[in-house]
Amino acid sequence: MTAKAIEDKSSEADYDLESEIDDHLRRLFYIKPKGESPKCKPYIVEFFGVLSLTDLRAPERKLWVIYHCKQPELDKTVDEIHQKYGKKNMFDLYRKPVFSGAALRASVKKHFAELKWFTTGNLLEAPPKSHFNDERVVKTISDLHHLEQQRLYNYVMVKNMWFKRYHT
């Protein structure tokens, strides 16, 4: 019982000298205070993928399922899609690590909606007598992914140039 009381007493009296000095130096030299540590884990990768789906009742329909999730949830997400649509009539067409799966999903849905495709939820359906096949869909999605990467690269480079110009 006394050992626990001593531990509790020492934890109350613990004084972090380093953080105290850091706070004072930041105030003294007008440096921004340390921000909170990021809530997301940067080493967990987010994936975006497309599954090709063939409807057994209507084989002339061209369907694709898009998804995005973090790496630990990848198998669970794909298994849920397989259970929903059936594992036999579906295969993995495209899977890439991305910066933001939700942003890429939105741009893919917007692009195909502008082509007058049926886009409901995670399902993309080509209109009847469309010239799109799996290869064209993969090429289009990879082009959209490349545009997304280019936008991110341009943003980082503009911020870097701005920082160099005004802070040196």
GROMACS .gro file of N, CA and C in nm:
model
  504
    1MET      N    1   0.081  -0.119   0.000
    1MET     CA    2   0.000   0.000   0.000
    1MET      C    3   0.086   0.126   0.000
    2THR      N    4   0.195   0.124   0.074
    2THR     CA    5   0.281   0.243   0.078
    2THR      C    6   0.357   0.263  -0.052
    3ALA      N    7   0.392   0.152  -0.118
    3ALA     CA    8   0.463   0.165  -0.246
    3ALA      C    9   0.375   0.232  -0.349
    4LYS      N   10   0.246   0.198  -0.350
    4LYS     CA   11   0.153   0.259  -0.445
    4LYS      C   12   0.137   0.408  -0.416
    5ALA      N   13   0.132   0.444  -0.289
    5ALA     CA   14   0.120   0.584  -0.251
    5ALA      C   15   0.244   0.662  -0.295
    6ILE      N   16   0.361   0.599  -0.282
    6ILE     CA   17   0.485   0.665  -0.324
    6ILE      C   18   0.487   0.684  -0.475
    7GLU      N   19   0.440   0.581  -0.552
    7GLU     CA   20   0.436   0.593  -0.698
    7GLU      C   21   0.341   0.704  -0.740
    8ASP      N   22   0.223   0.711  -0.678
    8ASP     CA   23   0.127   0.815  -0.713
    8ASP      C   24   0.184   0.953  -0.681
    9LYS      N   25   0.252   0.964  -0.568
    9LYS     CA   26   0.309   1.092  -0.527
    9LYS      C   27   0.418   1.137  -0.624
   10SER      N   28   0.501   1.041  -0.670
   10SER     CA   29   0.607   1.078  -0.762
   10SER      C   30   0.552   1.114  -0.900
   11SER      N   31   0.443   1.053  -0.941
   11SER     CA   32   0.387   1.086  -1.073
   11SER      C   33   0.326   1.225  -1.072
   12GLU      N   34   0.276   1.270  -0.954
   12GLU     CA   35   0.223   1.405  -0.947
   12GLU      C   36   0.335   1.508  -0.949
   13ALA      N   37   0.448   1.473  -0.889
   13ALA     CA   38   0.559   1.567  -0.878
   13ALA      C   39   0.652   1.563  -0.998
   14ASP      N   40   0.629   1.471  -1.094
   14ASP     CA   41   0.717   1.466  -1.211
   14ASP      C   42   0.711   1.599  -1.286
   15TYR      N   43   0.827   1.647  -1.321
   15TYR     CA   44   0.838   1.776  -1.388
   15TYR      C   45   0.920   1.754  -1.513
   16ASP      N   46   0.865   1.785  -1.628
   16ASP     CA   47   0.934   1.764  -1.754
   16ASP      C   48   1.009   1.892  -1.790
   17LEU      N   49   1.134   1.895  -1.758
   17LEU     CA   50   1.217   2.013  -1.779
   17LEU      C   51   1.233   2.043  -1.927
   18GLU      N   52   1.250   1.941  -2.007
   18GLU     CA   53   1.270   1.962  -2.152
   18GLU      C   54   1.152   2.032  -2.216
   19SER      N   55   1.032   1.987  -2.186
   19SER     CA   56   0.915   2.049  -2.248
   19SER      C   57   0.897   2.192  -2.195
   20GLU      N   58   0.929   2.214  -2.069
   20GLU     CA   59   0.919   2.349  -2.013
   20GLU      C   60   1.017   2.444  -2.081
   21ILE      N   61   1.141   2.401  -2.100
   21ILE     CA   62   1.242   2.483  -2.169
   21ILE      C   63   1.201   2.506  -2.314
   22ASP      N   64   1.151   2.403  -2.377
   22ASP     CA   65   1.105   2.415  -2.516
   22ASP      C   66   0.995   2.520  -2.527
   23ASP      N   67   0.898   2.516  -2.437
   23ASP     CA   68   0.790   2.615  -2.440
   23ASP      C   69   0.845   2.757  -2.422
   24HIS      N   70   0.937   2.776  -2.327
   24HIS     CA   71   0.993   2.910  -2.304
   24HIS      C   72   1.074   2.958  -2.424
   25LEU      N   73   1.154   2.870  -2.483
   25LEU     CA   74   1.232   2.911  -2.600
   25LEU      C   75   1.142   2.944  -2.718
   26ARG      N   76   1.036   2.872  -2.734
   26ARG     CA   77   0.943   2.902  -2.843
   26ARG      C   78   0.878   3.039  -2.823
   27ARG      N   79   0.842   3.071  -2.700
   27ARG     CA   80   0.785   3.203  -2.673
   27ARG      C   81   0.889   3.313  -2.692
   28LEU      N   82   1.012   3.286  -2.649
   28LEU     CA   83   1.120   3.384  -2.656
   28LEU      C   84   1.156   3.419  -2.800
   29PHE      N   85   1.164   3.319  -2.887
   29PHE     CA   86   1.205   3.341  -3.025
   29PHE      C   87   1.087   3.346  -3.123
   30TYR      N   88   0.967   3.362  -3.072
   30TYR     CA   89   0.846   3.373  -3.154
   30TYR      C   90   0.830   3.257  -3.251
   31ILE      N   91   0.852   3.138  -3.203
   31ILE     CA   92   0.833   3.018  -3.284
   31ILE      C   93   0.697   2.960  -3.248
   32LYS      N   94   0.628   2.913  -3.348
   32LYS     CA   95   0.495   2.857  -3.323
   32LYS      C   96   0.505   2.740  -3.225
   33PRO      N   97   0.406   2.727  -3.138
   33PRO     CA   98   0.409   2.613  -3.046
   33PRO      C   99   0.393   2.483  -3.122
   34LYS      N  100   0.442   2.377  -3.061
   34LYS     CA  101   0.431   2.245  -3.124
   34LYS      C  102   0.285   2.210  -3.143
   35GLY      N  103   0.253   2.162  -3.261
   35GLY     CA  104   0.118   2.119  -3.288
   35GLY      C  105   0.092   1.982  -3.227
   36GLU      N  106  -0.030   1.948  -3.225
   36GLU     CA  107  -0.067   1.815  -3.177
   36GLU      C  108  -0.013   1.711  -3.274
   37SER      N  109   0.020   1.596  -3.222
   37SER     CA  110   0.066   1.490  -3.311
   37SER      C  111  -0.050   1.448  -3.400
   38PRO      N  112  -0.023   1.411  -3.524
   38PRO     CA  113  -0.132   1.377  -3.615
   38PRO      C  114  -0.210   1.257  -3.563
   39LYS      N  115  -0.343   1.265  -3.582
   39LYS     CA  116  -0.429   1.159  -3.535
   39LYS      C  117  -0.426   1.038  -3.628
   40CYS      N  118  -0.393   1.060  -3.754
   40CYS     CA  119  -0.383   0.949  -3.847
   40CYS      C  120  -0.242   0.891  -3.842
   41LYS      N  121  -0.232   0.768  -3.881
   41LYS     CA  122  -0.102   0.702  -3.882
   41LYS      C  123  -0.049   0.708  -4.025
   42PRO      N  124   0.058   0.784  -4.049
   42PRO     CA  125   0.103   0.805  -4.187
   42PRO      C  126   0.162   0.681  -4.252
   43TYR      N  127   0.198   0.580  -4.175
   43TYR     CA  128   0.257   0.461  -4.234
   43TYR      C  129   0.151   0.360  -4.276
   44ILE      N  130   0.023   0.386  -4.252
   44ILE     CA  131  -0.083   0.298  -4.300
   44ILE      C  132  -0.128   0.352  -4.436
   45VAL      N  133  -0.116   0.270  -4.536
   45VAL     CA  134  -0.142   0.312  -4.674
   45VAL      C  135  -0.289   0.292  -4.708
   46GLU      N  136  -0.343   0.384  -4.787
   46GLU     CA  137  -0.480   0.372  -4.835
   46GLU      C  138  -0.477   0.320  -4.978
   47PHE      N  139  -0.568   0.230  -5.010
   47PHE     CA  140  -0.574   0.170  -5.142
   47PHE      C  141  -0.705   0.206  -5.212
   48PHE      N  142  -0.697   0.213  -5.344
   48PHE     CA  143  -0.814   0.231  -5.429
   48PHE      C  144  -0.814   0.115  -5.527
   49GLY      N  145  -0.930   0.056  -5.549
   49GLY     CA  146  -0.935  -0.058  -5.638
   49GLY      C  147  -1.064  -0.064  -5.719
   50VAL      N  148  -1.058  -0.145  -5.825
   50VAL     CA  149  -1.173  -0.168  -5.911
   50VAL      C  150  -1.185  -0.318  -5.934
   51LEU      N  151  -1.306  -0.368  -5.921
   51LEU     CA  152  -1.336  -0.508  -5.948
   51LEU      C  153  -1.429  -0.515  -6.068
   52SER      N  154  -1.399  -0.603  -6.161
   52SER     CA  155  -1.486  -0.624  -6.276
   52SER      C  156  -1.594  -0.723  -6.237
   53LEU      N  157  -1.716  -0.693  -6.272
   53LEU     CA  158  -1.830  -0.774  -6.231
   53LEU      C  159  -1.909  -0.815  -6.354
   54THR      N  160  -1.940  -0.943  -6.364
   54THR     CA  161  -2.027  -0.991  -6.472
   54THR      C  162  -2.157  -1.040  -6.410
   55ASP      N  163  -2.266  -0.987  -6.459
   55ASP     CA  164  -2.397  -1.025  -6.410
   55ASP      C  165  -2.442  -1.150  -6.485
   56LEU      N  166  -2.464  -1.257  -6.411
   56LEU     CA  167  -2.501  -1.384  -6.475
   56LEU      C  168  -2.639  -1.377  -6.540
   57ARG      N  169  -2.727  -1.295  -6.486
   57ARG     CA  170  -2.862  -1.282  -6.543
   57ARG      C  171  -2.863  -1.200  -6.672
   58ALA      N  172  -2.769  -1.106  -6.682
   58ALA     CA  173  -2.760  -1.022  -6.801
   58ALA      C  174  -2.613  -1.006  -6.838
   59PRO      N  175  -2.556  -1.102  -6.912
   59PRO     CA  176  -2.412  -1.096  -6.942
   59PRO      C  177  -2.371  -0.980  -7.032
   60GLU      N  178  -2.464  -0.915  -7.099
   60GLU     CA  179  -2.427  -0.803  -7.186
   60GLU      C  180  -2.403  -0.674  -7.106
   61ARG      N  181  -2.446  -0.671  -6.979
   61ARG     CA  182  -2.420  -0.555  -6.894
   61ARG      C  183  -2.272  -0.549  -6.856
   62LYS      N  184  -2.218  -0.429  -6.857
   62LYS     CA  185  -2.079  -0.408  -6.818
   62LYS      C  186  -2.078  -0.333  -6.686
   63LEU      N  187  -2.032  -0.402  -6.581
   63LEU     CA  188  -2.034  -0.347  -6.446
   63LEU      C  189  -1.895  -0.349  -6.384
   64TRP      N  190  -1.867  -0.247  -6.303
   64TRP     CA  191  -1.742  -0.240  -6.227
   64TRP      C  192  -1.775  -0.188  -6.087
   65VAL      N  193  -1.707  -0.242  -5.988
   65VAL     CA  194  -1.724  -0.198  -5.849
   65VAL      C  195  -1.596  -0.129  -5.807
   66ILE      N  196  -1.609  -0.007  -5.754
   66ILE     CA  197  -1.492   0.067  -5.705
   66ILE      C  198  -1.495   0.067  -5.553
   67TYR      N  199  -1.377   0.066  -5.493
   67TYR     CA  200  -1.367   0.068  -5.348
   67TYR      C  201  -1.240   0.139  -5.306
   68HIS      N  202  -1.238   0.185  -5.182
   68HIS     CA  203  -1.117   0.241  -5.122
   68HIS      C  204  -1.119   0.210  -4.974
   69CYS      N  205  -1.003   0.181  -4.919
   69CYS     CA  206  -0.992   0.149  -4.777
   69CYS      C  207  -0.845   0.153  -4.735
   70LYS      N  208  -0.825   0.150  -4.604
   70LYS     CA  209  -0.689   0.144  -4.549
   70LYS      C  210  -0.636   0.002  -4.563
   71GLN      N  211  -0.505  -0.012  -4.558
   71GLN     CA  212  -0.441  -0.141  -4.581
   71GLN      C  213  -0.488  -0.251  -4.486
   72PRO      N  214  -0.502  -0.226  -4.354
   72PRO     CA  215  -0.547  -0.336  -4.268
   72PRO      C  216  -0.689  -0.384  -4.298
   73GLU      N  217  -0.772  -0.297  -4.356
   73GLU     CA  218  -0.911  -0.332  -4.384
   73GLU      C  219  -0.931  -0.384  -4.526
   74LEU      N  220  -0.825  -0.397  -4.603
   74LEU     CA  221  -0.836  -0.431  -4.744
   74LEU      C  222  -0.901  -0.566  -4.766
   75ASP      N  223  -0.853  -0.669  -4.698
   75ASP     CA  224  -0.910  -0.803  -4.718
   75ASP      C  225  -1.056  -0.809  -4.675
   76LYS      N  226  -1.087  -0.742  -4.565
   76LYS     CA  227  -1.226  -0.742  -4.516
   76LYS      C  228  -1.319  -0.674  -4.616
   77THR      N  229  -1.275  -0.562  -4.671
   77THR     CA  230  -1.357  -0.487  -4.766
   77THR      C  231  -1.381  -0.569  -4.893
   78VAL      N  232  -1.275  -0.630  -4.946
   78VAL     CA  233  -1.290  -0.711  -5.068
   78VAL      C  234  -1.378  -0.833  -5.041
   79ASP      N  235  -1.365  -0.893  -4.924
   79ASP     CA  236  -1.450  -1.007  -4.889
   79ASP      C  237  -1.597  -0.967  -4.879
   80GLU      N  238  -1.623  -0.849  -4.824
   80GLU     CA  239  -1.762  -0.800  -4.817
   80GLU      C  240  -1.819  -0.778  -4.956
   81ILE      N  241  -1.739  -0.725  -5.046
   81ILE     CA  242  -1.786  -0.704  -5.184
   81ILE      C  243  -1.810  -0.838  -5.251
   82HIS      N  244  -1.721  -0.936  -5.228
   82HIS     CA  245  -1.740  -1.069  -5.285
   82HIS      C  246  -1.868  -1.134  -5.232
   83GLN      N  247  -1.898  -1.116  -5.105
   83GLN     CA  248  -2.020  -1.173  -5.049
   83GLN      C  249  -2.143  -1.106  -5.107
   84LYS      N  250  -2.134  -0.976  -5.131
   84LYS     CA  251  -2.249  -0.903  -5.182
   84LYS      C  252  -2.281  -0.939  -5.327
   85TYR      N  253  -2.178  -0.950  -5.411
   85TYR     CA  254  -2.201  -0.970  -5.554
   85TYR      C  255  -2.168  -1.111  -5.602
   86GLY      N  256  -2.105  -1.192  -5.520
   86GLY     CA  257  -2.068  -1.327  -5.562
   86GLY      C  258  -1.924  -1.333  -5.607
   87LYS      N  259  -1.853  -1.432  -5.556
   87LYS     CA  260  -1.710  -1.441  -5.583
   87LYS      C  261  -1.679  -1.496  -5.721
   88LYS      N  262  -1.766  -1.579  -5.775
   88LYS     CA  263  -1.738  -1.645  -5.903
   88LYS      C  264  -1.740  -1.549  -6.021
   89ASN      N  265  -1.823  -1.449  -6.014
   89ASN     CA  266  -1.841  -1.362  -6.130
   89ASN      C  267  -1.769  -1.228  -6.114
   90MET      N  268  -1.659  -1.226  -6.037
   90MET     CA  269  -1.589  -1.101  -6.011
   90MET      C  270  -1.438  -1.125  -6.004
   91PHE      N  271  -1.360  -1.033  -6.057
   91PHE     CA  272  -1.215  -1.043  -6.043
   91PHE      C  273  -1.154  -0.904  -6.026
   92ASP      N  274  -1.039  -0.903  -5.959
   92ASP     CA  275  -0.970  -0.779  -5.928
   92ASP      C  276  -0.906  -0.723  -6.055
   93LEU      N  277  -0.937  -0.600  -6.087
   93LEU     CA  278  -0.892  -0.539  -6.211
   93LEU      C  279  -0.782  -0.436  -6.187
   94TYR      N  280  -0.794  -0.361  -6.079
   94TYR     CA  281  -0.704  -0.248  -6.054
   94TYR      C  282  -0.695  -0.225  -5.904
   95ARG      N  283  -0.572  -0.212  -5.852
   95ARG     CA  284  -0.553  -0.180  -5.711
   95ARG      C  285  -0.422  -0.104  -5.697
   96LYS      N  286  -0.431   0.017  -5.643
   96LYS     CA  287  -0.313   0.101  -5.628
   96LYS      C  288  -0.316   0.172  -5.493
   97PRO      N  289  -0.199   0.194  -5.433
   97PRO     CA  290  -0.195   0.281  -5.314
   97PRO      C  291  -0.211   0.426  -5.359
   98VAL      N  292  -0.293   0.499  -5.286
   98VAL     CA  293  -0.323   0.638  -5.322
   98VAL      C  294  -0.310   0.727  -5.200
   99PHE      N  295  -0.306   0.858  -5.225
   99PHE     CA  296  -0.301   0.955  -5.117
   99PHE      C  297  -0.436   0.963  -5.047
  100SER      N  298  -0.542   0.976  -5.124
  100SER     CA  299  -0.676   0.983  -5.069
  100SER      C  300  -0.770   0.901  -5.156
  101GLY      N  301  -0.815   0.789  -5.104
  101GLY     CA  302  -0.906   0.703  -5.180
  101GLY      C  303  -1.040   0.767  -5.205
  102ALA      N  304  -1.089   0.846  -5.108
  102ALA     CA  305  -1.219   0.910  -5.125
  102ALA      C  306  -1.214   1.014  -5.237
  103ALA      N  307  -1.104   1.088  -5.246
  103ALA     CA  308  -1.091   1.190  -5.352
  103ALA      C  309  -1.083   1.124  -5.489
  104LEU      N  310  -1.006   1.016  -5.500
  104LEU     CA  311  -0.996   0.947  -5.628
  104LEU      C  312  -1.130   0.884  -5.666
  105ARG      N  313  -1.200   0.828  -5.568
  105ARG     CA  314  -1.331   0.769  -5.594
  105ARG      C  315  -1.427   0.876  -5.646
  106ALA      N  316  -1.425   0.994  -5.585
  106ALA     CA  317  -1.512   1.103  -5.629
  106ALA      C  318  -1.478   1.148  -5.771
  107SER      N  319  -1.349   1.158  -5.802
  107SER     CA  320  -1.312   1.201  -5.937
  107SER      C  321  -1.347   1.094  -6.041
  108VAL      N  322  -1.333   0.965  -6.004
  108VAL     CA  323  -1.370   0.857  -6.096
  108VAL      C  324  -1.520   0.859  -6.120
  109LYS      N  325  -1.598   0.871  -6.014
  109LYS     CA  326  -1.744   0.876  -6.030
  109LYS      C  327  -1.786   0.997  -6.113
  110LYS      N  328  -1.723   1.113  -6.088
  110LYS     CA  329  -1.758   1.234  -6.163
  110LYS      C  330  -1.725   1.216  -6.311
  111HIS      N  331  -1.608   1.159  -6.340
  111HIS     CA  332  -1.567   1.140  -6.479
  111HIS      C  333  -1.665   1.049  -6.553
  112PHE      N  334  -1.700   0.937  -6.492
  112PHE     CA  335  -1.789   0.844  -6.560
  112PHE      C  336  -1.934   0.894  -6.563
  113ALA      N  337  -1.973   0.975  -6.466
  113ALA     CA  338  -2.106   1.035  -6.469
  113ALA      C  339  -2.117   1.135  -6.584
  114GLU      N  340  -2.006   1.205  -6.613
  114GLU     CA  341  -2.006   1.298  -6.727
  114GLU      C  342  -2.014   1.224  -6.860
  115LEU      N  343  -1.971   1.097  -6.861
  115LEU     CA  344  -1.983   1.014  -6.982
  115LEU      C  345  -2.120   0.948  -6.993
  116LYS      N  346  -2.213   0.989  -6.906
  116LYS     CA  347  -2.351   0.937  -6.903
  116LYS      C  348  -2.357   0.791  -6.859
  117TRP      N  349  -2.268   0.752  -6.770
  117TRP     CA  350  -2.272   0.619  -6.711
  117TRP      C  351  -2.367   0.621  -6.594
  118PHE      N  352  -2.413   0.502  -6.553
  118PHE     CA  353  -2.494   0.488  -6.434
  118PHE      C  354  -2.399   0.469  -6.316
  119THR      N  355  -2.395   0.566  -6.225
  119THR     CA  356  -2.305   0.558  -6.110
  119THR      C  357  -2.390   0.565  -5.984
  120THR      N  358  -2.411   0.450  -5.921
  120THR     CA  359  -2.486   0.446  -5.797
  120THR      C  360  -2.400   0.380  -5.691
  121GLY      N  361  -2.373   0.453  -5.583
  121GLY     CA  362  -2.290   0.399  -5.476
  121GLY      C  363  -2.150   0.370  -5.527
  122ASN      N  364  -2.107   0.246  -5.512
  122ASN     CA  365  -1.974   0.205  -5.559
  122ASN      C  366  -1.980   0.133  -5.693
  123LEU      N  367  -2.095   0.131  -5.755
  123LEU     CA  368  -2.115   0.056  -5.879
  123LEU      C  369  -2.111   0.149  -6.000
  124LEU      N  370  -2.032   0.112  -6.099
  124LEU     CA  371  -2.027   0.184  -6.227
  124LEU      C  372  -2.084   0.092  -6.334
  125GLU      N  373  -2.176   0.142  -6.413
  125GLU     CA  374  -2.234   0.061  -6.520
  125GLU      C  375  -2.227   0.139  -6.651
  126ALA      N  376  -2.166   0.076  -6.750
  126ALA     CA  377  -2.156   0.139  -6.882
  126ALA      C  378  -2.293   0.132  -6.950
  127PRO      N  379  -2.327   0.232  -7.029
  127PRO     CA  380  -2.454   0.227  -7.100
  127PRO      C  381  -2.453   0.114  -7.202
  128PRO      N  382  -2.571   0.069  -7.243
  128PRO     CA  383  -2.576  -0.039  -7.344
  128PRO      C  384  -2.504   0.002  -7.473
  129LYS      N  385  -2.444  -0.094  -7.537
  129LYS     CA  386  -2.370  -0.075  -7.663
  129LYS      C  387  -2.253   0.023  -7.645
  130SER      N  388  -2.193   0.022  -7.528
  130SER     CA  389  -2.077   0.108  -7.504
  130SER      C  390  -1.952   0.038  -7.554
  131HIS      N  391  -1.854   0.116  -7.596
  131HIS     CA  392  -1.729   0.060  -7.647
  131HIS      C  393  -1.629   0.034  -7.535
  132PHE      N  394  -1.665   0.060  -7.410
  132PHE     CA  395  -1.575   0.040  -7.297
  132PHE      C  396  -1.565  -0.108  -7.260
  133ASN      N  397  -1.443  -0.151  -7.235
  133ASN     CA  398  -1.418  -0.285  -7.181
  133ASN      C  399  -1.324  -0.269  -7.062
  134ASP      N  400  -1.277  -0.379  -7.006
  134ASP     CA  401  -1.194  -0.373  -6.886
  134ASP      C  402  -1.066  -0.293  -6.909
  135GLU      N  403  -1.002  -0.312  -7.024
  135GLU     CA  404  -0.876  -0.242  -7.051
  135GLU      C  405  -0.896  -0.091  -7.059
  136ARG      N  406  -1.003  -0.047  -7.121
  136ARG     CA  407  -1.028   0.097  -7.132
  136ARG      C  408  -1.063   0.158  -6.998
  137VAL      N  409  -1.135   0.083  -6.915
  137VAL     CA  410  -1.168   0.133  -6.782
  137VAL      C  411  -1.040   0.147  -6.699
  138VAL      N  412  -0.952   0.047  -6.705
  138VAL     CA  413  -0.826   0.054  -6.631
  138VAL      C  414  -0.742   0.171  -6.680
  139LYS      N  415  -0.735   0.191  -6.811
  139LYS     CA  416  -0.658   0.302  -6.865
  139LYS      C  417  -0.715   0.436  -6.820
  140THR      N  418  -0.846   0.450  -6.823
  140THR     CA  419  -0.910   0.574  -6.780
  140THR      C  420  -0.885   0.601  -6.632
  141ILE      N  421  -0.899   0.498  -6.549
  141ILE     CA  422  -0.878   0.516  -6.405
  141ILE      C  423  -0.732   0.545  -6.374
  142SER      N  424  -0.640   0.480  -6.445
  142SER     CA  425  -0.498   0.509  -6.421
  142SER      C  426  -0.464   0.650  -6.467
  143ASP      N  427  -0.528   0.699  -6.574
  143ASP     CA  428  -0.508   0.838  -6.615
  143ASP      C  429  -0.560   0.935  -6.509
  144LEU      N  430  -0.676   0.904  -6.451
  144LEU     CA  431  -0.730   0.988  -6.344
  144LEU      C  432  -0.640   0.985  -6.220
  145HIS      N  433  -0.583   0.868  -6.191
  145HIS     CA  434  -0.489   0.856  -6.079
  145HIS      C  435  -0.364   0.939  -6.105
  146HIS      N  436  -0.316   0.935  -6.229
  146HIS     CA  437  -0.199   1.016  -6.265
  146HIS      C  438  -0.228   1.165  -6.251
  147LEU      N  439  -0.347   1.209  -6.293
  147LEU     CA  440  -0.385   1.350  -6.277
  147LEU      C  441  -0.390   1.390  -6.130
  148GLU      N  442  -0.442   1.299  -6.046
  148GLU     CA  443  -0.448   1.327  -5.902
  148GLU      C  444  -0.307   1.341  -5.844
  149GLN      N  445  -0.216   1.253  -5.884
  149GLN     CA  446  -0.077   1.262  -5.839
  149GLN      C  447  -0.012   1.390  -5.889
  150GLN      N  448  -0.041   1.429  -6.011
  150GLN     CA  449   0.016   1.551  -6.068
  150GLN      C  450  -0.034   1.674  -5.990
  151ARG      N  451  -0.162   1.675  -5.954
  151ARG     CA  452  -0.215   1.786  -5.876
  151ARG      C  453  -0.146   1.796  -5.740
  152LEU      N  454  -0.127   1.684  -5.675
  152LEU     CA  455  -0.060   1.684  -5.545
  152LEU      C  456   0.086   1.731  -5.558
  153TYR      N  457   0.153   1.683  -5.661
  153TYR     CA  458   0.292   1.724  -5.684
  153TYR      C  459   0.300   1.875  -5.710
  154ASN      N  460   0.211   1.926  -5.793
  154ASN     CA  461   0.210   2.070  -5.822
  154ASN      C  462   0.183   2.151  -5.696
  155TYR      N  463   0.092   2.105  -5.612
  155TYR     CA  464   0.061   2.175  -5.488
  155TYR      C  465   0.184   2.181  -5.397
  156VAL      N  466   0.251   2.068  -5.382
  156VAL     CA  467   0.370   2.063  -5.296
  156VAL      C  468   0.480   2.153  -5.353
  157MET      N  469   0.500   2.151  -5.483
  157MET     CA  470   0.605   2.233  -5.544
  157MET      C  471   0.575   2.382  -5.532
  158VAL      N  472   0.449   2.421  -5.547
  158VAL     CA  473   0.414   2.563  -5.533
  158VAL      C  474   0.436   2.606  -5.388
  159LYS      N  475   0.397   2.524  -5.292
  159LYS     CA  476   0.421   2.557  -5.152
  159LYS      C  477   0.570   2.566  -5.122
  160ASN      N  478   0.648   2.476  -5.181
  160ASN     CA  479   0.793   2.478  -5.161
  160ASN      C  480   0.855   2.605  -5.220
  161MET      N  481   0.813   2.640  -5.341
  161MET     CA  482   0.866   2.763  -5.403
  161MET      C  483   0.827   2.885  -5.321
  162TRP      N  484   0.704   2.889  -5.273
  162TRP     CA  485   0.658   3.001  -5.191
  162TRP      C  486   0.742   3.010  -5.064
  163PHE      N  487   0.767   2.898  -5.001
  163PHE     CA  488   0.846   2.897  -4.878
  163PHE      C  489   0.988   2.945  -4.904
  164LYS      N  490   1.050   2.898  -5.013
  164LYS     CA  491   1.185   2.942  -5.045
  164LYS      C  492   1.191   3.091  -5.075
  165ARG      N  493   1.092   3.140  -5.145
  165ARG     CA  494   1.094   3.280  -5.188
  165ARG      C  495   1.076   3.375  -5.070
  166TYR      N  496   0.986   3.342  -4.977
  166TYR     CA  497   0.952   3.436  -4.873
  166TYR      C  498   1.016   3.409  -4.738
  167HIS      N  499   1.083   3.295  -4.724
  167HIS     CA  500   1.143   3.264  -4.594
  167HIS      C  501   1.294   3.251  -4.598
  168THR      N  502   1.357   3.292  -4.704
  168THR     CA  503   1.504   3.288  -4.706
  168THR      C  504   1.561   3.423  -4.737
   0.00000   0.00000   0.00000
